[in-house]
Tab-separated table of C-alpha atoms in Angstrom:
chain	number	residue	atom	x	y	z
D	1	MET	CA	20.297	37.526	7.875
D	2	PRO	CA	17.431	39.674	9.254
D	3	ASP	CA	17.200	40.260	12.981
D	4	ALA	CA	14.711	37.906	14.636
D	5	ASP	CA	13.568	40.766	16.930
D	6	ASP	CA	12.808	43.031	13.994
D	7	PRO	CA	9.003	42.899	13.310
D	8	ARG	CA	9.775	43.359	9.612
D	9	ALA	CA	11.922	40.257	9.529
D	10	TRP	CA	8.984	38.056	8.567
D	11	ILE	CA	8.843	39.855	5.179
D	12	HIS	CA	12.135	38.330	4.141
D	13	GLY	CA	10.950	34.895	3.029
D	14	ASP	CA	13.282	31.972	2.529
D	15	GLU	CA	11.452	30.587	-0.540
D	16	SER	CA	9.844	31.937	-3.664
D	17	ALA	CA	6.108	31.900	-4.321
D	18	LYS	CA	6.634	29.211	-6.916
D	19	ALA	CA	8.485	26.996	-4.464
D	20	MET	CA	5.856	27.612	-1.794
D	21	LEU	CA	2.985	26.630	-4.117
D	22	ALA	CA	4.849	23.506	-5.265
D	23	ARG	CA	5.427	22.487	-1.646
D	24	VAL	CA	1.833	23.136	-0.536
D	25	LEU	CA	0.300	21.310	-3.528
D	26	THR	CA	2.629	18.402	-2.995
D	27	GLU	CA	1.975	18.074	0.732
D	28	ARG	CA	-1.803	18.440	0.633
D	29	SER	CA	-3.803	15.429	1.702
D	30	PHE	CA	-5.825	13.250	-0.616
D	31	LEU	CA	-8.228	10.297	-0.413
D	32	LEU	CA	-7.490	6.877	-1.857
D	33	LEU	CA	-9.858	4.195	-3.053
D	34	PRO	CA	-11.496	1.718	-0.621
D	35	PRO	CA	-10.569	0.400	1.841
D	36	LEU	CA	-8.046	3.221	2.346
D	37	HIS	CA	-10.710	5.886	1.830
D	38	ARG	CA	-11.627	6.659	5.445
D	39	LEU	CA	-8.681	8.901	6.231
D	40	PRO	CA	-7.023	11.697	4.279
D	41	LEU	CA	-3.377	10.749	3.705
D	42	ARG	CA	-0.435	12.877	2.635
D	43	VAL	CA	3.188	12.436	1.600
D	44	GLY	CA	5.300	11.598	4.603
D	45	ASN	CA	2.699	9.246	6.082
D	46	VAL	CA	3.681	5.599	6.557
D	47	VAL	CA	0.673	3.252	6.314
D	48	GLU	CA	0.956	-0.328	7.531
D	49	ILE	CA	-1.588	-2.735	5.973
D	50	ALA	CA	-1.612	-5.749	8.298
D	51	GLY	CA	-3.509	-8.987	8.158
D	52	PRO	CA	-3.242	-12.749	7.963
D	53	SER	CA	-2.843	-14.561	4.667
D	54	PRO	CA	-5.005	-14.301	2.665
D	55	SER	CA	-6.651	-10.994	3.475
D	56	ALA	CA	-6.242	-9.052	0.228
D	57	LYS	CA	-3.287	-6.964	1.330
D	58	SER	CA	-1.550	-7.164	-2.043
D	59	GLN	CA	-4.836	-6.386	-3.803
D	60	VAL	CA	-5.082	-3.153	-1.785
D	61	LEU	CA	-1.572	-2.181	-2.888
D	62	LEU	CA	-2.282	-2.945	-6.535
D	63	GLN	CA	-5.515	-0.925	-6.551
D	64	ALA	CA	-3.738	2.055	-5.001
D	65	ALA	CA	-0.946	1.665	-7.577
D	66	VAL	CA	-3.402	1.647	-10.484
D	67	HIS	CA	-5.096	4.781	-9.107
D	68	CYS	CA	-1.684	6.478	-8.927
D	69	ILE	CA	-0.391	5.634	-12.442
D	70	LEU	CA	-3.662	6.353	-14.237
D	71	PRO	CA	-3.798	9.844	-15.774
D	72	ARG	CA	-6.106	12.553	-14.561
D	73	GLU	CA	-7.196	13.177	-18.122
D	74	TRP	CA	-6.093	11.622	-21.416
D	75	ARG	CA	-7.141	12.935	-24.806
D	76	GLY	CA	-10.077	14.727	-23.284
D	77	LEU	CA	-11.256	11.750	-21.227
D	78	ARG	CA	-11.249	11.905	-17.455
D	79	PHE	CA	-9.754	8.881	-15.702
D	80	GLY	CA	-9.408	10.450	-12.251
D	81	GLY	CA	-5.952	9.087	-11.486
D	82	LEU	CA	-3.013	10.875	-9.843
D	83	GLU	CA	-0.722	10.546	-12.928
D	84	ARG	CA	2.324	9.936	-10.741
D	85	MET	CA	4.974	7.229	-10.368
D	86	VAL	CA	4.933	4.282	-7.995
D	87	ILE	CA	7.988	2.539	-6.563
D	88	TYR	CA	7.019	-1.028	-5.717
D	89	PHE	CA	9.337	-3.231	-3.648
D	90	ASP	CA	8.425	-6.905	-4.022
D	91	LEU	CA	9.960	-8.661	-0.992
D	92	ASP	CA	7.549	-11.613	-0.995
D	93	CYS	CA	8.421	-12.421	-4.639
D	94	ARG	CA	4.721	-12.930	-5.343
D	95	PHE	CA	4.027	-9.902	-7.504
D	96	ASP	CA	1.611	-10.723	-10.367
D	97	VAL	CA	2.069	-8.348	-13.283
D	98	LEU	CA	-0.881	-9.902	-15.046
D	99	ARG	CA	-3.100	-8.968	-12.116
D	100	LEU	CA	-1.850	-5.378	-12.236
D	101	SER	CA	-2.505	-5.271	-15.977
D	102	GLN	CA	-5.983	-6.780	-15.494
D	103	ILE	CA	-7.061	-4.093	-12.996
D	104	LEU	CA	-5.545	-1.353	-15.143
D	105	LYS	CA	-7.252	-2.570	-18.327
D	106	HIS	CA	-10.580	-2.864	-16.493
D	107	ARG	CA	-10.343	0.766	-15.303
D	108	ILE	CA	-9.452	2.005	-18.800
D	109	LYS	CA	-12.307	0.079	-20.446
D	110	GLU	CA	-14.752	1.391	-17.851
D	111	VAL	CA	-13.953	4.963	-18.867
D	112	LEU	CA	-13.947	4.165	-22.594
D	113	GLY	CA	-17.316	2.422	-22.264
D	114	SER	CA	-18.903	5.276	-20.324
D	115	THR	CA	-17.545	7.946	-22.673
D	116	ASN	CA	-18.745	5.986	-25.677
D	117	ASN	CA	-22.224	5.857	-24.197
D	118	PHE	CA	-22.158	9.629	-23.857
D	119	GLY	CA	-21.255	10.114	-27.483
D	120	HIS	CA	-17.565	11.040	-27.287
D	121	GLY	CA	-16.849	9.114	-30.415
D	122	VAL	CA	-14.428	6.662	-28.736
D	123	GLN	CA	-14.828	3.081	-29.877
D	124	GLU	CA	-15.016	0.828	-26.816
D	125	GLY	CA	-12.318	-1.777	-26.770
D	126	SER	CA	-10.181	-0.051	-29.395
D	127	GLN	CA	-6.963	-2.143	-29.128
D	128	GLU	CA	-4.680	0.663	-30.343
D	129	TYR	CA	-6.262	3.173	-27.926
D	130	ASP	CA	-6.072	0.746	-24.984
D	131	ASP	CA	-2.488	-0.341	-25.620
D	132	GLU	CA	-1.151	3.232	-25.908
D	133	LEU	CA	-2.674	4.325	-22.613
D	134	LEU	CA	-1.747	1.011	-20.922
D	135	LEU	CA	1.903	1.457	-21.914
D	136	ALA	CA	1.954	5.082	-20.688
D	137	CYS	CA	0.594	3.958	-17.302
D	138	MET	CA	2.926	0.982	-16.904
D	139	ARG	CA	5.952	3.218	-17.482
D	140	ARG	CA	5.044	4.979	-14.216
D	141	PHE	CA	5.271	1.705	-12.293
D	142	LEU	CA	8.819	1.124	-11.069
D	143	TYR	CA	9.195	-2.503	-9.905
D	144	ILE	CA	12.081	-3.688	-7.712
D	145	ARG	CA	12.482	-7.269	-6.406
D	146	CYS	CA	14.718	-8.031	-3.433
D	147	TYR	CA	15.629	-11.469	-2.124
D	148	ASP	CA	16.909	-10.547	1.361
D	149	SER	CA	17.176	-7.596	3.758
D	150	TYR	CA	20.693	-6.706	2.563
D	151	GLU	CA	19.504	-6.304	-1.032
D	152	PHE	CA	16.579	-4.225	0.286
D	153	ILE	CA	18.932	-1.860	2.176
D	154	ALA	CA	21.240	-1.595	-0.845
D	155	ALA	CA	18.306	-0.754	-3.111
D	156	LEU	CA	17.118	1.952	-0.720
D	157	LYS	CA	20.581	3.509	-0.679
D	158	THR	CA	20.602	3.982	-4.464
D	159	MET	CA	16.881	4.617	-4.829
D	160	HIS	CA	17.015	8.416	-4.969
D	161	SER	CA	19.284	8.623	-8.041
D	162	HIS	CA	17.400	5.816	-9.808
D	163	ALA	CA	13.999	7.335	-9.082
D	164	GLN	CA	15.110	10.805	-10.037
D	165	THR	CA	16.378	9.570	-13.410
D	166	GLU	CA	13.092	7.785	-14.108
D	167	SER	CA	11.026	10.778	-12.960
D	168	GLU	CA	12.905	13.194	-15.177
D	169	ALA	CA	12.620	10.870	-18.161
D	170	LEU	CA	8.824	10.602	-17.777
D	171	GLY	CA	8.260	14.157	-16.704
D	172	VAL	CA	6.168	13.165	-13.660
D	173	GLY	CA	6.807	13.034	-9.890
D	174	ILE	CA	6.722	10.033	-7.571
D	175	GLN	CA	3.776	9.646	-5.211
D	176	PHE	CA	3.927	6.186	-3.597
D	177	LEU	CA	6.553	3.918	-2.105
D	178	MET	CA	5.038	0.448	-1.711
D	179	ILE	CA	6.503	-2.535	0.131
D	180	ASP	CA	5.019	-6.046	-0.112
D	181	SER	CA	5.672	-7.166	2.521
D	182	ILE	CA	7.819	-5.510	5.186
D	183	GLY	CA	8.176	-8.676	7.322
D	184	ALA	CA	9.016	-10.984	4.415
D	185	PHE	CA	12.519	-11.777	5.682
D	186	TYR	CA	11.671	-12.106	9.385
D	187	TRP	CA	12.276	-15.830	9.741
D	188	ILE	CA	15.318	-15.819	7.426
D	189	ASP	CA	16.998	-12.996	9.332
D	190	ARG	CA	16.279	-14.541	12.666
D	191	ALA	CA	17.670	-17.905	11.620
D	192	SER	CA	20.744	-16.531	9.812
D	193	GLN	CA	23.896	-17.598	11.621
D	194	SER	CA	26.345	-16.993	8.800
D	195	SER	CA	26.569	-14.784	5.766
D	196	PRO	CA	24.066	-15.641	3.034
D	197	TYR	CA	26.814	-14.859	0.529
D	198	GLY	CA	28.992	-17.937	0.952
D	199	ASN	CA	32.540	-17.020	1.842
D	200	CYS	CA	31.725	-13.360	2.337
D	201	THR	CA	33.155	-12.223	5.666
D	202	ARG	CA	31.039	-9.140	6.188
D	203	LYS	CA	29.345	-8.675	9.513
D	204	ILE	CA	25.904	-10.291	9.908
D	205	MET	CA	23.303	-8.007	11.449
D	206	SER	CA	20.480	-9.006	13.777
D	207	PHE	CA	16.901	-8.630	12.629
D	208	GLN	CA	16.508	-5.592	14.862
D	209	ASN	CA	19.594	-3.922	13.436
D	210	LEU	CA	18.496	-4.697	9.912
D	211	VAL	CA	15.078	-3.095	10.480
D	212	GLU	CA	16.748	-0.055	12.073
D	213	SER	CA	18.962	0.291	9.002
D	214	ILE	CA	15.930	-0.064	6.689
D	215	VAL	CA	14.026	2.644	8.600
D	216	GLU	CA	17.057	4.891	8.573
D	217	GLU	CA	17.481	4.576	4.807
D	218	MET	CA	13.783	5.159	4.284
D	219	ARG	CA	13.907	8.296	6.412
D	220	LYS	CA	16.847	9.591	4.355
D	221	PHE	CA	14.990	8.880	1.133
D	222	LEU	CA	11.802	10.582	2.328
D	223	GLU	CA	13.738	13.672	3.304
D	224	VAL	CA	14.871	14.240	-0.260
D	225	GLN	CA	11.820	12.657	-1.957
D	226	PRO	CA	8.584	13.091	0.030
D	227	LEU	CA	6.314	10.125	-0.650
D	228	LEU	CA	3.361	8.252	0.839
D	229	VAL	CA	4.562	4.849	2.088
D	230	LEU	CA	2.212	1.868	1.927
D	231	ALA	CA	3.597	-1.345	3.426
D	232	SER	CA	1.800	-4.666	3.807
D	233	LYS	CA	2.633	-6.907	6.794
D	234	SER	CA	1.572	-10.462	7.468
D	235	CYS	CA	0.376	-11.307	10.934
D	236	ILE	CA	2.055	-13.834	13.207
D	237	PHE	CA	0.067	-15.807	15.725
D	238	PHE	CA	0.961	-17.182	19.113
D	239	ALA	CA	1.611	-20.924	19.373
D	240	GLY	CA	-1.596	-22.882	19.451
D	241	SER	CA	-3.602	-20.310	17.461
D	242	SER	CA	-4.386	-20.049	13.772
D	243	THR	CA	-6.201	-17.790	11.367
D	244	THR	CA	-9.148	-20.153	11.581
D	245	ASP	CA	-9.436	-19.591	15.346
D	246	VAL	CA	-9.776	-15.867	14.738
D	247	GLN	CA	-11.684	-15.675	11.485
D	248	ARG	CA	-14.133	-18.620	11.597
D	249	THR	CA	-17.096	-19.023	13.892
D	250	PRO	CA	-17.645	-22.658	14.907
D	251	THR	CA	-20.771	-24.006	13.188
D	252	THR	CA	-21.777	-26.038	16.272
D	253	TRP	CA	-22.221	-22.949	18.456
D	254	SER	CA	-25.648	-21.625	19.369
D	255	SER	CA	-26.806	-18.192	18.175
D	256	GLU	CA	-26.105	-16.761	21.650
D	257	ASP	CA	-22.573	-18.184	21.591
D	258	ARG	CA	-22.019	-16.738	18.092
D	259	ASN	CA	-23.040	-13.250	19.236
D	260	GLN	CA	-20.759	-13.465	22.233
D	261	TRP	CA	-17.920	-14.643	19.970
D	262	ARG	CA	-18.391	-11.708	17.602
D	263	THR	CA	-18.523	-9.272	20.551
D	264	SER	CA	-15.225	-10.574	21.935
D	265	ASN	CA	-13.520	-11.006	18.549
D	266	LYS	CA	-11.415	-7.897	19.006
D	267	GLN	CA	-10.204	-9.069	22.436
D	268	ILE	CA	-9.389	-12.500	21.012
D	269	GLU	CA	-7.304	-10.997	18.208
D	270	LYS	CA	-5.393	-8.829	20.689
D	271	PHE	CA	-4.163	-11.942	22.477
D	272	LEU	CA	-3.582	-14.176	19.431
D	273	TYR	CA	-1.762	-11.694	17.198
D	274	ARG	CA	1.858	-10.945	18.051
D	275	GLU	CA	3.767	-7.834	16.997
D	276	TYR	CA	7.119	-9.054	15.678
D	277	MET	CA	8.487	-5.884	14.029
D	278	PRO	CA	11.073	-4.002	16.179
D	279	SER	CA	10.175	-0.692	17.863
D	280	ALA	CA	12.086	1.208	15.152
D	281	TRP	CA	9.481	0.186	12.584
D	282	GLN	CA	6.524	0.568	14.963
D	283	ALA	CA	7.541	4.163	15.735
D	284	PHE	CA	8.082	4.865	12.011
D	285	VAL	CA	4.503	3.875	11.146
D	286	THR	CA	1.943	6.761	11.310
D	287	HIS	CA	-1.211	4.832	10.255
D	288	ARG	CA	-2.313	1.179	10.607
D	289	ILE	CA	-5.191	-0.614	8.997
D	290	HIS	CA	-6.050	-4.272	9.742
D	291	LEU	CA	-7.577	-6.607	7.147
D	292	GLN	CA	-9.087	-10.053	7.559
D	293	VAL	CA	-11.331	-12.423	5.676
D	294	SER	CA	-14.773	-12.894	7.188
D	295	ASP	CA	-16.873	-16.012	7.427
D	296	LYS	CA	-19.328	-14.585	4.908
D	297	CYS	CA	-19.508	-14.635	1.111
D	298	THR	CA	-21.190	-12.492	-1.468
D	299	TYR	CA	-22.609	-13.460	-4.869
D	300	ASP	CA	-22.143	-11.463	-8.035
D	301	ARG	CA	-23.643	-12.383	-11.423
D	302	LYS	CA	-20.345	-11.727	-13.162
D	303	TYR	CA	-17.849	-13.096	-10.606
D	304	GLY	CA	-19.955	-15.715	-8.820
D	305	THR	CA	-19.346	-16.432	-5.127
D	306	MET	CA	-16.622	-14.350	-3.564
D	307	PRO	CA	-15.262	-14.097	-0.032
D	308	ILE	CA	-15.942	-10.919	1.942
D	309	TYR	CA	-13.028	-9.118	3.580
D	310	MET	CA	-13.154	-6.646	6.453
D	311	SER	CA	-10.980	-3.617	7.110
D	312	GLU	CA	-10.578	-1.539	10.275
D	313	TRP	CA	-8.306	1.409	11.036
D	314	VAL	CA	-6.458	0.831	14.292
D	315	GLN	CA	-4.103	3.832	14.160
D	316	PRO	CA	-5.807	6.230	14.444
D	317	PRO	CA	-8.714	4.110	15.700
D	318	LEU	CA	-11.994	4.536	13.873
D	319	ASN	CA	-15.266	3.117	15.118
D	320	VAL	CA	-16.214	1.689	11.735
D	321	LYS	CA	-15.509	-1.513	9.805
D	322	ASP	CA	-15.790	-1.757	6.057
D	323	GLN	CA	-16.644	-4.872	4.096
D	324	PHE	CA	-15.292	-5.382	0.554
D	325	ALA	CA	-14.758	-8.019	-2.070
D	326	VAL	CA	-12.201	-8.398	-4.892
D	327	GLY	CA	-13.267	-8.681	-8.523
D	328	ASP	CA	-11.463	-8.461	-11.871
D	329	GLY	CA	-11.562	-4.670	-11.697
D	330	GLY	CA	-10.158	-4.476	-8.206
D	331	ILE	CA	-11.802	-3.888	-4.825
D	332	PHE	CA	-15.385	-2.809	-4.321
D	333	LEU	CA	-17.237	-2.054	-1.080
D	334	ILE	CA	-20.189	-4.110	0.096
D	335	THR	CA	-22.898	-2.065	1.767
């Protein structure tokens, strides 16, 4: 080993140029689609997408997943995707594969339609063409459903070998680890007094210990497989409050009262929302974005009347709020 005091010691590198380029290109930051477009994110970041139900949290995950599994280019056509794999943990058991397919098909047909208009010779809506690309994209989506925290921990323990096998078979790397949602088992774990496995005598862990184990397994996995983590989280309110109290302005208020309500909305939310995830998870998260449905709607000729959602980065804090709606093709910003 070269002497640390030797000025020539820096010449003796501990990695090859190929390894260095692979590391730098993997770790470089990138921008996602709205509403996650305000900050450059990189592998190793843990993004918490929080909000009451419904606030389009799962839609944000699905849109990011579609962007990841779409190819950069395919048969000379540019789709602008990352062409990487997604690991999707469904803890809420509400995953809608038809919705994922709908967004994916919409993105594919958008490109086919635009290229057809520019004379690329691609027939828009070609079933054979669509199905082949759709299948190639869906193979990059690795879906895992867990029914309790113990299954989630067990899946994380074996995830590296499973993901590596799938990655080698497809010849692409893994970019995202998605969790929908991280607090799905909060009430079950808190109420559990005995083993959920009948006569099983194994030790029952508290919710805090379970989350600590989950974070530990995720850290181990990220050390060997650097990924960007996107996790949705439902909000819990204090007793006596509801999503309506926070999201809806009373219609009987005067215009002056409405303006004061909107000004103090952030302060109201701070008191009504309660953080229920243990400190282990809170310290693990590097970025937080808050979503909520507004009291406004937008009208589109194709989709009709749709609710407007709002997003705001709270870690790091950004002095900007985005408004967006959800259509068949995913999320689009409202300016």
